[in-house]
Coordinates of C-alpha atoms in Angstrom, one line a residue:
Chain A
X593 CA 100.6 104.3 122.3
X594 CA 97.9 102.3 120.5
X595 CA 98.5 98.7 119.6
X596 CA 95.8 96.8 117.6
X597 CA 95.4 93.1 117.6
X598 CA 93.9 91.9 114.3
X599 CA 93.8 88.9 111.9
X600 CA 92.4 88.0 108.6
X601 CA 90.9 84.7 109.7
X602 CA 88.5 84.6 112.6
X603 CA 89.2 82.3 115.6
X604 CA 92.9 82.6 115.5
X605 CA 93.3 84.1 118.9
X606 CA 93.0 87.9 118.7
X607 CA 91.0 88.1 122.0
X608 CA 93.4 85.6 123.7
X609 CA 96.4 87.8 122.7
X610 CA 94.7 91.1 123.5
X611 CA 93.5 90.0 127.0
X612 CA 96.7 88.2 128.0
X613 CA 98.9 91.1 126.7
X614 CA 96.7 93.5 128.7
X615 CA 97.0 91.5 131.9
X616 CA 100.7 91.1 131.4
X617 CA 101.3 94.8 131.1
X618 CA 98.8 95.7 133.8
X619 CA 97.8 99.4 133.4
X620 CA 96.2 99.6 130.0
X621 CA 93.0 100.6 128.3
X622 CA 91.6 97.6 126.5
X623 CA 89.2 98.5 123.7
X624 CA 87.1 95.7 122.4
X625 CA 86.2 96.8 118.8
X626 CA 84.7 93.4 117.9
X627 CA 81.3 95.0 118.4
X628 CA 79.3 92.2 116.8
X629 CA 80.6 89.8 119.5
X630 CA 82.7 91.6 122.1
X631 CA 84.2 88.8 124.1
X632 CA 87.2 90.2 126.0
X633 CA 85.0 90.3 129.1
X634 CA 84.3 86.6 128.9
X635 CA 87.8 86.3 130.2
X636 CA 88.1 89.4 132.4
X637 CA 84.6 89.0 133.9
X638 CA 84.5 92.6 135.1
X639 CA 81.2 94.4 136.0
X640 CA 80.5 96.7 133.1
X641 CA 78.1 99.6 132.9
X642 CA 76.5 101.3 130.0
X643 CA 78.4 104.5 129.1
X644 CA 76.6 106.0 126.1
X645 CA 74.3 105.2 123.2
X646 CA 75.5 105.1 119.6
X647 CA 73.3 107.4 117.7
X648 CA 73.1 107.6 113.9
X649 CA 71.2 110.3 112.0
X650 CA 68.6 109.0 109.6
X651 CA 66.4 111.0 107.2
X652 CA 62.7 111.5 107.7
X653 CA 60.7 112.4 104.6
X654 CA 57.6 114.6 104.8
X655 CA 55.3 112.9 102.4
X656 CA 53.2 116.1 101.9
X657 CA 56.2 118.1 100.7
X658 CA 57.8 115.3 98.6
X659 CA 57.2 115.7 94.9
X660 CA 58.7 112.3 94.0
X661 CA 61.4 113.8 91.9
X662 CA 63.8 111.0 92.9
X663 CA 66.8 113.3 93.4
X664 CA 67.5 111.8 96.9
X665 CA 67.2 108.3 95.4
X666 CA 69.8 109.1 92.7
X667 CA 72.1 110.7 95.2
X668 CA 72.1 107.9 97.9
X669 CA 75.1 105.6 97.3
X670 CA 73.6 103.1 99.7
X671 CA 70.1 102.8 98.2
X672 CA 68.5 103.7 101.5
X673 CA 65.7 105.7 99.8
X674 CA 63.2 104.8 97.1
X675 CA 60.3 106.6 95.6
X676 CA 57.0 105.0 94.7
X677 CA 54.2 106.6 92.8
X678 CA 52.4 107.1 96.1
X679 CA 55.4 108.7 97.9
X680 CA 58.9 108.0 99.4
X681 CA 60.0 104.9 101.2
X682 CA 63.0 104.7 103.5
X683 CA 65.2 101.8 104.5
X684 CA 66.9 103.1 107.7
X685 CA 69.3 100.1 108.0
X686 CA 70.9 100.9 104.7
X687 CA 71.5 104.5 105.6
X688 CA 75.0 105.6 106.5
X689 CA 73.8 108.9 107.9
X690 CA 75.7 111.2 105.6
X691 CA 72.8 113.8 105.4
X692 CA 73.3 114.2 101.6
X693 CA 69.6 113.5 100.8
X694 CA 68.6 116.4 103.1
X695 CA 70.9 118.8 101.2
X696 CA 69.8 117.7 97.8
X697 CA 66.1 117.8 98.3
X698 CA 64.7 120.8 96.3
X699 CA 61.5 120.9 98.4
X700 CA 63.2 120.7 101.8
X701 CA 61.0 117.7 102.5
X702 CA 63.8 115.8 104.4
X703 CA 64.7 116.4 108.0
X704 CA 67.0 114.4 110.3
X705 CA 65.9 111.9 112.9
X706 CA 68.0 109.8 115.2
X707 CA 68.4 106.1 115.5
X708 CA 70.2 104.1 118.2
X709 CA 72.2 101.3 116.7
X710 CA 74.4 100.2 119.6
X711 CA 75.9 101.0 123.0
X712 CA 79.3 101.8 124.5
X713 CA 80.1 100.1 127.8
X714 CA 82.9 100.4 130.3
X715 CA 84.2 98.3 133.2
X716 CA 83.9 99.8 136.7
X717 CA 86.8 101.7 138.1
X718 CA 87.8 98.8 140.4
X719 CA 88.3 96.4 137.5
X720 CA 91.8 94.9 136.8
X721 CA 91.8 96.3 133.3
X722 CA 90.1 99.5 132.1
X723 CA 87.9 97.7 129.5
X724 CA 85.8 99.6 127.0
X725 CA 83.5 97.7 124.6
X726 CA 81.0 98.5 121.9
X727 CA 78.0 96.5 121.2
X728 CA 76.1 96.6 117.9
X729 CA 72.5 95.8 118.4
X730 CA 71.3 92.5 116.9
X731 CA 70.0 92.9 113.4
X732 CA 71.9 96.2 112.8
X733 CA 74.3 95.8 109.8
X734 CA 76.8 98.6 110.4
X735 CA 79.6 98.0 112.9
X736 CA 81.9 100.9 111.9
X737 CA 79.9 103.8 113.5
X738 CA 79.9 101.9 116.8
X739 CA 83.7 101.3 116.5
X740 CA 84.4 104.9 115.6
X741 CA 82.4 106.2 118.6
X742 CA 84.0 103.6 120.9
X743 CA 87.4 104.9 119.9
X744 CA 86.6 108.5 120.7
X745 CA 86.7 107.4 124.4
X746 CA 90.4 106.4 124.2
X747 CA 92.5 108.6 126.5
X748 CA 95.7 109.4 124.8
X749 CA 98.9 110.9 126.3
X750 CA 102.3 110.1 127.7
X751 CA 102.5 106.6 129.2
X752 CA 99.0 105.6 128.1
X753 CA 99.0 102.1 126.6
X754 CA 95.9 101.2 124.6
X755 CA 95.2 97.7 123.3
X756 CA 92.6 97.4 120.6
X757 CA 90.9 94.1 119.9
X758 CA 89.8 94.2 116.3
X759 CA 87.1 92.3 114.6
X760 CA 88.3 89.6 112.1
X761 CA 88.4 90.0 108.3
X762 CA 89.7 92.9 106.2
X763 CA 86.5 94.9 105.7
X764 CA 85.3 98.3 106.9
X765 CA 85.0 97.4 110.6
X766 CA 88.7 96.3 110.6
X767 CA 89.8 99.6 108.9
X768 CA 87.8 101.5 111.5
X769 CA 89.5 99.6 114.3
X770 CA 93.0 100.0 112.8
X771 CA 92.8 103.7 111.9
X772 CA 95.3 105.8 113.8
X773 CA 97.0 102.9 115.6
X774 CA 100.8 102.9 116.1
X775 CA 101.2 99.2 115.6
X776 CA 99.3 96.1 114.6
X777 CA 99.8 92.6 115.9
X778 CA 98.4 90.1 113.3
X779 CA 97.5 86.8 115.0
X780 CA 97.4 83.7 112.7
X781 CA 97.4 80.0 112.9
X782 CA 99.7 77.6 111.1
X783 CA 97.3 76.3 108.5
X784 CA 96.9 77.1 104.8
X785 CA 93.7 78.9 105.6
X786 CA 95.5 81.0 108.3
X787 CA 98.2 81.9 105.8
X788 CA 95.8 82.9 103.1
X789 CA 93.9 85.3 105.4
X790 CA 97.1 86.5 107.0
X791 CA 98.3 87.6 103.5
X792 CA 95.1 89.6 103.0
X793 CA 95.5 91.3 106.4
X794 CA 99.2 92.1 105.6
X795 CA 98.0 93.9 102.5
X796 CA 95.6 96.0 104.5
X797 CA 98.1 97.1 107.2
X798 CA 100.8 97.8 104.5
X799 CA 98.3 99.9 102.6
X800 CA 97.5 101.8 105.8
X801 CA 101.2 102.3 106.6
X802 CA 101.0 100.6 110.0
X803 CA 104.1 98.8 111.3
X804 CA 103.2 95.2 112.2
X805 CA 104.3 91.8 113.3
X806 CA 102.9 88.3 113.5
X807 CA 102.0 86.0 116.4
X808 CA 101.6 82.4 115.4
X809 CA 99.0 80.8 117.7
X810 CA 98.7 77.0 118.1
X811 CA 102.2 76.7 116.8
X812 CA 103.5 73.2 116.1
X813 CA 100.5 71.8 114.1
X814 CA 102.8 70.7 111.3
X815 CA 102.3 73.4 108.6
X816 CA 105.2 75.7 108.2
X817 CA 103.9 77.9 105.3
X818 CA 103.2 80.8 107.7
X819 CA 106.7 81.0 108.9
X820 CA 108.2 80.6 105.4
X821 CA 106.0 83.5 104.3
X822 CA 107.0 85.7 107.2
X823 CA 110.7 85.0 106.8
X824 CA 110.6 85.5 103.0
X825 CA 108.7 88.8 103.4
X826 CA 110.8 90.2 106.2
X827 CA 107.8 90.1 108.6
X828 CA 108.8 89.8 112.3
X829 CA 107.3 86.8 114.1
X830 CA 106.8 88.3 117.5
X831 CA 105.7 85.2 119.4
X832 CA 104.7 81.6 118.9
X833 CA 102.0 80.3 121.3
X834 CA 102.2 76.5 121.3
X835 CA 99.4 74.2 120.4
X836 CA 99.0 73.1 124.0
X837 CA 96.1 71.3 125.7
X838 CA 96.5 73.3 128.9
X839 CA 96.0 76.6 127.0
X840 CA 92.9 75.2 125.3
X841 CA 91.5 73.9 128.6
X842 CA 92.0 77.3 130.3
X843 CA 90.4 79.0 127.3
X844 CA 87.4 76.8 127.5
X845 CA 87.0 77.7 131.1
X846 CA 87.3 81.4 130.3
X847 CA 90.6 81.9 132.1
X848 CA 93.3 84.0 130.5
X849 CA 96.3 81.6 130.3
X850 CA 98.8 84.0 131.8
X851 CA 96.9 83.8 135.1
X852 CA 98.0 80.2 135.5
X853 CA 101.0 79.8 133.2
X854 CA 102.6 82.9 134.8
X855 CA 105.9 82.5 132.9
X856 CA 103.9 83.7 129.9
X857 CA 103.5 87.2 131.4
X858 CA 107.3 87.6 130.9
X859 CA 107.0 86.4 127.3
X860 CA 104.2 88.9 126.6
X861 CA 106.2 91.7 128.3
X862 CA 109.2 90.9 126.2
X863 CA 107.1 91.0 123.1
X864 CA 105.6 94.3 124.2
X865 CA 109.2 95.7 124.5
X866 CA 110.0 94.4 121.0
X867 CA 106.8 96.1 119.7
X868 CA 107.8 99.4 121.3
X869 CA 111.3 99.2 119.8
X870 CA 109.8 98.5 116.3
X871 CA 107.5 101.5 116.7
X872 CA 110.4 103.7 117.7
X873 CA 112.6 102.6 114.8
X874 CA 109.7 103.1 112.4
X875 CA 109.2 106.6 113.6
X876 CA 112.9 107.4 113.4
X877 CA 113.0 106.3 109.8
Chain B
X804 CA 41.7 101.8 78.7
X805 CA 43.7 98.7 79.3
X806 CA 47.0 99.2 81.1
X807 CA 50.0 98.2 79.0
X808 CA 51.6 94.9 80.2
X809 CA 55.2 95.2 80.9
X810 CA 56.8 92.0 82.2
X811 CA 60.4 92.1 83.5
X812 CA 62.4 88.9 83.6
X813 CA 65.8 88.8 85.5
X814 CA 68.2 87.3 83.0
X815 CA 71.8 86.2 82.5
X816 CA 72.0 88.0 79.2
X817 CA 70.2 90.6 77.0
X818 CA 67.9 88.5 74.8
X819 CA 64.9 86.2 75.0
X820 CA 66.9 83.0 74.6
X821 CA 69.1 83.8 77.7
X822 CA 68.7 81.9 80.9
X823 CA 66.8 83.3 83.8
X824 CA 69.1 84.8 86.5
X825 CA 67.4 83.7 89.7
X826 CA 68.5 86.6 92.0
X827 CA 66.5 89.8 91.6
X828 CA 68.7 92.5 93.2
X829 CA 71.9 91.2 91.8
X830 CA 70.9 89.7 88.4
X831 CA 73.0 90.6 85.4
X832 CA 70.3 91.8 83.0
X833 CA 66.7 92.9 83.0
X834 CA 64.6 91.9 80.0
X835 CA 61.3 93.8 79.8
X836 CA 58.9 92.2 77.3
X837 CA 55.4 92.8 76.1
X838 CA 53.9 89.3 76.5
X839 CA 51.5 89.6 73.6
X840 CA 53.8 91.0 70.8
X841 CA 57.0 89.6 72.4
X842 CA 58.7 92.9 71.7
X843 CA 61.3 93.5 74.3
X844 CA 64.1 95.7 75.5
X845 CA 66.9 94.8 77.8
X846 CA 69.5 96.6 80.0
X847 CA 72.3 95.7 82.4
X848 CA 71.6 95.8 86.1
X849 CA 73.9 98.6 87.2
X850 CA 73.5 97.6 90.8
X851 CA 74.5 94.0 90.5
X852 CA 77.9 94.4 92.2
X853 CA 77.2 97.3 94.5
X854 CA 77.9 97.0 98.2
X855 CA 74.4 97.0 99.5
X856 CA 70.8 98.0 98.7
X857 CA 70.9 96.2 95.3
X858 CA 67.3 95.0 95.8
X859 CA 66.1 98.6 96.6
X860 CA 67.8 99.9 93.5
X861 CA 66.5 97.1 91.3
X862 CA 62.9 97.6 92.6
X863 CA 63.2 101.3 91.9
X864 CA 64.1 100.6 88.3
X865 CA 61.0 98.4 87.9
X866 CA 58.9 101.2 89.3
X867 CA 60.5 103.9 87.2
X868 CA 60.0 101.8 84.0
X869 CA 56.4 101.0 84.8
X870 CA 56.8 97.3 85.0
X871 CA 53.6 95.5 85.9
X872 CA 54.9 92.0 86.6
X873 CA 58.3 90.7 87.6
X874 CA 59.5 87.2 86.9
X875 CA 62.4 86.1 89.0
X876 CA 63.7 83.4 91.4
X877 CA 64.2 85.2 94.7
X878 CA 63.4 88.6 96.1
X879 CA 64.6 90.1 99.4
X880 CA 62.5 91.9 102.0
X881 CA 63.4 95.5 101.0
X882 CA 62.7 95.0 97.3
X883 CA 59.6 93.0 98.1
X884 CA 58.1 95.8 100.2
X885 CA 58.7 98.3 97.4
X886 CA 57.3 96.1 94.7
X887 CA 54.2 95.2 96.7
X888 CA 53.6 98.8 97.7
X889 CA 53.7 99.8 94.0
X890 CA 51.4 96.9 93.1
X891 CA 54.0 95.1 90.9
X892 CA 53.1 91.4 90.7
X893 CA 56.0 89.1 91.5
X894 CA 56.1 85.7 89.9
X895 CA 58.4 82.8 90.5
X896 CA 60.6 81.2 87.9
X897 CA 64.2 80.2 88.8
X898 CA 65.2 78.3 85.6
X899 CA 64.7 78.0 81.9
X900 CA 64.9 80.8 79.3
X901 CA 63.4 84.2 79.3
X902 CA 61.1 83.3 76.4
X903 CA 59.9 80.2 78.3
X904 CA 59.1 82.4 81.3
X905 CA 57.0 84.7 79.2
X906 CA 55.1 81.8 77.7
X907 CA 54.5 80.4 81.2
X908 CA 53.3 83.9 82.2
X909 CA 50.8 84.0 79.3
X910 CA 49.4 80.6 80.3
X911 CA 49.1 81.7 83.9
X912 CA 51.2 78.8 85.2
X913 CA 53.7 80.8 87.2
X914 CA 53.3 80.8 91.0
X915 CA 52.8 84.2 92.6
X916 CA 55.3 85.2 95.3
X917 CA 53.4 86.3 98.4
X918 CA 56.4 87.1 100.6
X919 CA 60.1 87.7 100.3
X920 CA 62.0 84.5 99.8
X921 CA 65.6 85.6 100.2
X922 CA 67.2 87.1 103.3
X923 CA 68.6 90.1 101.3
X924 CA 70.5 92.7 103.3
X925 CA 68.8 94.5 106.1

């Protein structure tokens, strides 16, 4: 079973929910898909080792064979190639690695090279939680290939619980993180900004056909628009995490709050059961 | 034989009275003018709303059309490397009309851009 934790707005508490949920359940795979800033391990502090490189194919153009016809330039949807009067010029960071330029070149002037854009890491076997994380190298623009490769390492099967910490927003890296999950927990905050971005995230999960529910973090700040929206749209509110100083202090010290406020393990487990029920009822329908 | 001068100005619309659009890759229109006769042609920037590589696409258009000088407000690194490799002169003008930019070009009062001045997209 794969449960993603996502949000429209950043900084609402995705990692807090993912880590505390993982620790409450115990035996899970935690997949940190926020590859531009993987931060689950700030709270778990496990030793992690490199597991594999993320390799993207990238074209190499033989300047001697290139006749500057511009067919590859016209073909490339990402404008990763250009042709000057003196020959071709390549912009590897714009390339998505589809290989189309290679197929379309009438002179067979294009071959494929490899480029390493990130790395997949894994916690050691003695860690509390089986943590996997992707890391996109600084300056690299494309997070999705790292996320896709990271997710190929998920072990599926009877009794496997997988928690996926998604990046914020509603763009490609989020879609890559949410693809094929059984459920999505959307974490939001009770502010107009939180509501606005929650509504965008709801549109995404609805379009992807993923059952979902909402966690309101820092609950009790005074704005009730999020709850009104959830109630009127028949969206289950799975949990409310109060706007409490103790939680903020623990967060600032890098301590998952269920480790000290242990009654919350029960709350997370109950929520997990609710999620499982919602998944089952969706499958039955 | 003197090389024909083709000056391209990034523009908000399709004529000489239009305001300059200061962003090269994502400008709305390109106006290509002969600075001596003031004859011109204009076309929409098809790449203005694309997801990425707008600068590369715009620079390729300049190269394909044989533009000798570009007048705009900002150019990113990818576009700049293409334009400089092809020897297209890049001149700075971020405001005023297209016609004013061409006049300024004729009097030689526009500052040359020596390096990319916008972060662009890597």
